[in-house]
Short mmCIF file of C-alpha atoms and ligand atoms in Angstrom, two decimals:
data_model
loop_
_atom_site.label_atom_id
_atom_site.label_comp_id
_atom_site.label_asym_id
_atom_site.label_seq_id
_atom_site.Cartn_x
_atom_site.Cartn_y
_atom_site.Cartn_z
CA UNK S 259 17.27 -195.80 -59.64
CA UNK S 260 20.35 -197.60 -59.48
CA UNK S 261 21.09 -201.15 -59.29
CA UNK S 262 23.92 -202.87 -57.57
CA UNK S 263 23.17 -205.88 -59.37
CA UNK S 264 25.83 -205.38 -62.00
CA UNK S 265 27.95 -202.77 -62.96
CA UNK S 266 26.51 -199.59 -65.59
CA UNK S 267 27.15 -198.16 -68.54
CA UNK S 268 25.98 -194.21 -68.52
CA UNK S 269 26.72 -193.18 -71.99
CA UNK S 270 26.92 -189.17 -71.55
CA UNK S 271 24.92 -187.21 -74.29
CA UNK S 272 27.02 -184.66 -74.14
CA UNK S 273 28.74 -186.41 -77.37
CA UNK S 274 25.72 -187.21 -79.36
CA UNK S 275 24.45 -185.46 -82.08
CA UNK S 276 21.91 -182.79 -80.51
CA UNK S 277 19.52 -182.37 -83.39
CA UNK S 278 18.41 -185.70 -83.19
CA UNK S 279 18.66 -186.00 -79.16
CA UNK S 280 15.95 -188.10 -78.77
CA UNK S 281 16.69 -191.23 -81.55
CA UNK S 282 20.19 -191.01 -80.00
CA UNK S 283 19.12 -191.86 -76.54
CA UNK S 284 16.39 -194.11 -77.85
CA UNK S 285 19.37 -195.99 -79.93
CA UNK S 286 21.55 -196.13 -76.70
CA UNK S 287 19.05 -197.70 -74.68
CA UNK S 288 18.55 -200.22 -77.41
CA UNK S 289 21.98 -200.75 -77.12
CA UNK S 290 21.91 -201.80 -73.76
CA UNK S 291 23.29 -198.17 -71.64
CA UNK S 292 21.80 -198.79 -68.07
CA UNK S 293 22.09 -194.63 -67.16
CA UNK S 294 21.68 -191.45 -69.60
CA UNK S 295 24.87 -188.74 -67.70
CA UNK S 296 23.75 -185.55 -68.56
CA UNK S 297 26.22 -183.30 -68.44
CA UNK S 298 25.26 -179.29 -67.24
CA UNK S 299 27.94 -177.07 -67.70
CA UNK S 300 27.49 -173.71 -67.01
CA UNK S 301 30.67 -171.30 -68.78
CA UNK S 302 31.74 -170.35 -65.10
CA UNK S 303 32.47 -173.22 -63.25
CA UNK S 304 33.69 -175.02 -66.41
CA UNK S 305 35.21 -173.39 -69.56
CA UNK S 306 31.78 -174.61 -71.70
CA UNK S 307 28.11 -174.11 -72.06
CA UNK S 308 25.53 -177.16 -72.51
CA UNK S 309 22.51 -178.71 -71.15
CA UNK S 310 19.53 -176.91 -69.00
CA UNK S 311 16.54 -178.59 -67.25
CA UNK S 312 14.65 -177.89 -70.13
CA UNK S 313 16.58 -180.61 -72.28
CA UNK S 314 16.22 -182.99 -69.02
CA UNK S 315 12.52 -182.28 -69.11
CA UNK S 316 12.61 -183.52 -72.98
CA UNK S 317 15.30 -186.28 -72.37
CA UNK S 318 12.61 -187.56 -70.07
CA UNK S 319 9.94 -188.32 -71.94
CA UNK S 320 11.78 -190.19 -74.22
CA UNK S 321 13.47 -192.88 -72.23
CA UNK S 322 12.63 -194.95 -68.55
CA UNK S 323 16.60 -195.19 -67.64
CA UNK S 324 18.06 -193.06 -64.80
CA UNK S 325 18.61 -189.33 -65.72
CA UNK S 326 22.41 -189.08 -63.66
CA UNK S 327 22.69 -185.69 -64.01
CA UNK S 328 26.36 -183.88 -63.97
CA UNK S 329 25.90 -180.29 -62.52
CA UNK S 330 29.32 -178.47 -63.71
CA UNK S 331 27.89 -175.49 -62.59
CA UNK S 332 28.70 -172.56 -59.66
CA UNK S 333 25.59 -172.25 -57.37
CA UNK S 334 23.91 -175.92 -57.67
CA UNK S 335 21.41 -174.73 -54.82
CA UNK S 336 19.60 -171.98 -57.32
CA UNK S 337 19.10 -175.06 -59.86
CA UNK S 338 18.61 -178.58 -58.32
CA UNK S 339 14.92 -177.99 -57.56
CA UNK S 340 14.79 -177.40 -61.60
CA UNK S 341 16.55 -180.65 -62.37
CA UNK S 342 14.68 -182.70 -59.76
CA UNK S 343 11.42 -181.46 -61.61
CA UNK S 344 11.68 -181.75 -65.07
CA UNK S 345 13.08 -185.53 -64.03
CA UNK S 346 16.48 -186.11 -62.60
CA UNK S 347 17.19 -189.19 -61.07
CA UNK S 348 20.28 -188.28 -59.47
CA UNK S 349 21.84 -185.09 -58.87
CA UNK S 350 25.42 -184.78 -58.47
CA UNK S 351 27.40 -181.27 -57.53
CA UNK S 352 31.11 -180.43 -57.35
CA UNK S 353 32.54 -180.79 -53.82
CA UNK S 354 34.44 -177.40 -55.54
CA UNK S 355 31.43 -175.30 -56.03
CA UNK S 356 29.83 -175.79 -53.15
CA UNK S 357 30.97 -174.25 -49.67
CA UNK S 358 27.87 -175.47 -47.90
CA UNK S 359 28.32 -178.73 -48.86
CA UNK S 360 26.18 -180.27 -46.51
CA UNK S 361 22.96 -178.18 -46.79
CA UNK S 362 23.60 -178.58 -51.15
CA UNK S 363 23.27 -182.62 -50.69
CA UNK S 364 20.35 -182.15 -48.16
CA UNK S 365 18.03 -179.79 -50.42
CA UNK S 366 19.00 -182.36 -53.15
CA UNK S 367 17.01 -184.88 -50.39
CA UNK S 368 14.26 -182.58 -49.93
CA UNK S 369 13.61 -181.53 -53.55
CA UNK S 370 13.74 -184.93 -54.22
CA UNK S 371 11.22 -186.01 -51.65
CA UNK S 372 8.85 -182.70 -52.80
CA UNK S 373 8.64 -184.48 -56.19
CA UNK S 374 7.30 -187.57 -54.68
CA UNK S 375 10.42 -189.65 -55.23
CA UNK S 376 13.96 -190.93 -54.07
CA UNK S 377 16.52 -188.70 -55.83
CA UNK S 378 19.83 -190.26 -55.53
CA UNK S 379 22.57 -187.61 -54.13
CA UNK S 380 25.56 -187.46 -55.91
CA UNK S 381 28.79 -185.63 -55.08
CA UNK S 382 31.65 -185.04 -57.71
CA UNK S 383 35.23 -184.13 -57.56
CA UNK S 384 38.17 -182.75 -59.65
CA UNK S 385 41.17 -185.19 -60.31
CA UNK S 386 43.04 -182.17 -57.79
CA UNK S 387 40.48 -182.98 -54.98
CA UNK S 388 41.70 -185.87 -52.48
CA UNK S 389 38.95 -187.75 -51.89
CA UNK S 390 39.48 -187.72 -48.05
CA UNK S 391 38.14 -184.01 -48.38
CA UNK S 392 34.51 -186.25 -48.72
CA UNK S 393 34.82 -188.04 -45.36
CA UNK S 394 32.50 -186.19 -43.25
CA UNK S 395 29.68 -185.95 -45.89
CA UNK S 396 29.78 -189.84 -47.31
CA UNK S 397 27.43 -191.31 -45.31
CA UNK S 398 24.68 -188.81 -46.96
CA UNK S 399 25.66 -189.86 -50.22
CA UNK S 400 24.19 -192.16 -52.62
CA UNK S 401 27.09 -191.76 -55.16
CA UNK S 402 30.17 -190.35 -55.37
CA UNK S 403 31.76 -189.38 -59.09
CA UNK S 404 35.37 -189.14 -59.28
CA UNK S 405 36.61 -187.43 -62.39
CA UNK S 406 39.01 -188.68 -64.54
CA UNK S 407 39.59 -185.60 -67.02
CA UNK S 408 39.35 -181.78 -65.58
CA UNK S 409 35.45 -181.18 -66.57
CA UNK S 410 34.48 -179.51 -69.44
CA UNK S 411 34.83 -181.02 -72.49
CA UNK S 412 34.32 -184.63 -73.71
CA UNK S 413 36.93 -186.87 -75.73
CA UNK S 414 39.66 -185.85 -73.02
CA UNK S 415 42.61 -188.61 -72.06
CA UNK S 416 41.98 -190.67 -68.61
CA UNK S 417 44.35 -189.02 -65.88
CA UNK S 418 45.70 -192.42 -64.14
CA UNK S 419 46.30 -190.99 -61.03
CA UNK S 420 42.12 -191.15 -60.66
CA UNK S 421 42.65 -195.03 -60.00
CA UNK S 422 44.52 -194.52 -56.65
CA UNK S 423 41.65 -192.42 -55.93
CA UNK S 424 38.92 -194.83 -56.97
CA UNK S 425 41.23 -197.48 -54.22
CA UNK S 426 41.16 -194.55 -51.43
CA UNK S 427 37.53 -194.19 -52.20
CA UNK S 428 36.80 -197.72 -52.01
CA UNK S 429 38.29 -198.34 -48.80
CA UNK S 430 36.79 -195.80 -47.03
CA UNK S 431 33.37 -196.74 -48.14
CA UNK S 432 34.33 -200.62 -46.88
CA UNK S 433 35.52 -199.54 -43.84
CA UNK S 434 32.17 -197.97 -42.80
CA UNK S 435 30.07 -200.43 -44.18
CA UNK S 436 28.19 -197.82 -46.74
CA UNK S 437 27.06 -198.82 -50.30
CA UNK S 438 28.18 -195.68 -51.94
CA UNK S 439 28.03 -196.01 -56.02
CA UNK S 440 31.23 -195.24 -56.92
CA UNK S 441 31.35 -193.23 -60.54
CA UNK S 442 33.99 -192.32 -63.20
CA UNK S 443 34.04 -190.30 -65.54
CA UNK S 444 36.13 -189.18 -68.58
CA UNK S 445 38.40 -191.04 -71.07
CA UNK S 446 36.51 -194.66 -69.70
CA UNK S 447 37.25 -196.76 -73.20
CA UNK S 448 37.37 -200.42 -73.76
CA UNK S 449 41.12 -200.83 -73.27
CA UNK S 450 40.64 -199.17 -69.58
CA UNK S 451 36.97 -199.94 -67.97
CA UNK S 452 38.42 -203.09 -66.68
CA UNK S 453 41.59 -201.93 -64.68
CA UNK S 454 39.10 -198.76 -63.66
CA UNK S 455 36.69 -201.70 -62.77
CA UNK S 456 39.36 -203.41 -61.09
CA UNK S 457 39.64 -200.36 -58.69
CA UNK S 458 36.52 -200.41 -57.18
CA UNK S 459 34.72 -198.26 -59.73
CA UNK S 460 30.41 -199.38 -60.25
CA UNK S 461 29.40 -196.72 -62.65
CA UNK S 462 31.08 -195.96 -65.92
CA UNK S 463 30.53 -192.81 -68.00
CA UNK S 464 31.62 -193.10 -71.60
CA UNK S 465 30.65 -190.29 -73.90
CA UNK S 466 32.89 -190.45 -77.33
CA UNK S 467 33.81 -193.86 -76.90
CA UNK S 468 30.12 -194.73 -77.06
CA UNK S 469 28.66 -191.90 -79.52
CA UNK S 470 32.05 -191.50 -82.11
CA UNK S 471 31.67 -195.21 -82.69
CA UNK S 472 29.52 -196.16 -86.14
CA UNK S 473 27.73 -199.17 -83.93
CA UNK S 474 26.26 -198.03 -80.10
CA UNK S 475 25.98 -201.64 -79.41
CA UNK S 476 29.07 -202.86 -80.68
CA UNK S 477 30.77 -199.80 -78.34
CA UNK S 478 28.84 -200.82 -74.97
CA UNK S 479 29.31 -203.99 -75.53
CA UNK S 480 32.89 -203.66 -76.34
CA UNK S 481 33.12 -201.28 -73.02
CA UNK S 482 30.84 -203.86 -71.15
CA UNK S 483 33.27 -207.08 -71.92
CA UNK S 484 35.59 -205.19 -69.69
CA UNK S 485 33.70 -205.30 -66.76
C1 DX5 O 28 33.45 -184.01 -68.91
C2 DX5 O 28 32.10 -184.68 -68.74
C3 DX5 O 28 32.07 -186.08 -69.21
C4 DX5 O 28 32.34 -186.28 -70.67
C5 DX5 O 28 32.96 -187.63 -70.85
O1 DX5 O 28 33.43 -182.80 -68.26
O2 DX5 O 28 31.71 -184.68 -67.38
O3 DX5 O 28 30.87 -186.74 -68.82
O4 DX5 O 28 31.20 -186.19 -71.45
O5 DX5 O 28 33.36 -187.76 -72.17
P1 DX5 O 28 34.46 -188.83 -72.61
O6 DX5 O 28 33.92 -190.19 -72.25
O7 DX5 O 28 34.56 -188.61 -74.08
O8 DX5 O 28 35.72 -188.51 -71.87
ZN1 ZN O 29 29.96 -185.96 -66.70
#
């Protein structure tokens, strides 16, 4: 789970170096990353192919931190049951790929409570989504993930118009007295995370500006003085 207590670092695999997966998890965890982002991408929703349950179920076994698991995929429903089992800790789906919005965050609930534990429900959108289109279904949510790149690839250049978004966000979370998480991700580096911070943002994804760096600690760190 989640804290509150301070603001996290979720370094996203999706830029490490896949043959040796599980020493490059193991070395960001050393390093001080307080949330593995695993990013699914399935060729349909988004323009690349990447991560199954089966590398979740692996991920696992290596490392205690929360799984935050990034479903870029078309059809969440057919797969969350999947993710929840082989060890997600949160699930988040694409306000755009789901029409039944509502019933996608609930079976997240349920699969979570079949598997014996709280599953954190997590609900992302695309830097064209307003995030007013979320105001009916925040109070299920335990997160919401506002992306700062169209999804896809990593190494992609921040889109500043997320901050507004982050603000909008922010304030309608306040003004109901929720304690949404609010997550970013793509293009967070050092010489941003703190005006993204600033924002109202709790949960920082960094994937090449934590794995295309020689020293994982000198990177979160560097990305943590921000904050
Ligand atoms: C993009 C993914 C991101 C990506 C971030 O679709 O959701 O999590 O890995 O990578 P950077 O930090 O390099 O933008
Ligand atoms: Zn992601």
């Amino acid at each position: 789970m989640f804290t509150k207590d301070h603001k996290l670092i979720a370094p996203s695999i999706l830029s490490a170096d896949f043959a040796r997966l599980a020493d490059e998890v193991a070395a960001v965890e050393a390093a001080g990353a307080d949330v593995i982002h695993v990013d699914v991408m399935d060729g349909h929703f988004v323009p690349n192919l990447t991560i199954g349950p089966v590398v979740v179920e692996w991920v696992r076994k290596v490392t205690d931190l929360p799984l935050d698991c990034h479903l870029m995929i078309t059809n969440p429903d057919q797969y969350i049951g999947e993710f929840i089992e082989a060890g997600a800790d949160c699930v988040t789906v694409h306000q755009e790929a789901c029409p039944h919005l509502h019933r996608t965050v609930q079976l997240i609930r349920e699969e979570g409570a079949k598997a014996g534990r709280k599953v954190m429900t997590g609900v992302s959108i695309n830097p064209a989504t307003p995030v007013e289109t979320l105001g009916e279904i925040l109070p299920d949510l335990d997160m919401v993930l506002i992306m700062s790149v169209n999804p896809g690839f990593g190494g992609q250049k921040f889109i500043p118009g997320a901050l507004d978004k982050i603000r909008r966000l922010k304030a309608m979370i306040d003004a109901r007295g929720l304690s949404t998480y609010i997550e970013v991700d793509g293009g967070i580096k050092a010489d941003n995370i703190a005006e993204v911070a600033g924002a109202g943002a709790e949960v920082f994804v960094a994937g090449s500006a934590v794995f295309n760096a020689p020293d994982y600690k000198a990177s979160i760190s560097a990305l943590r003085a921000g904050l």
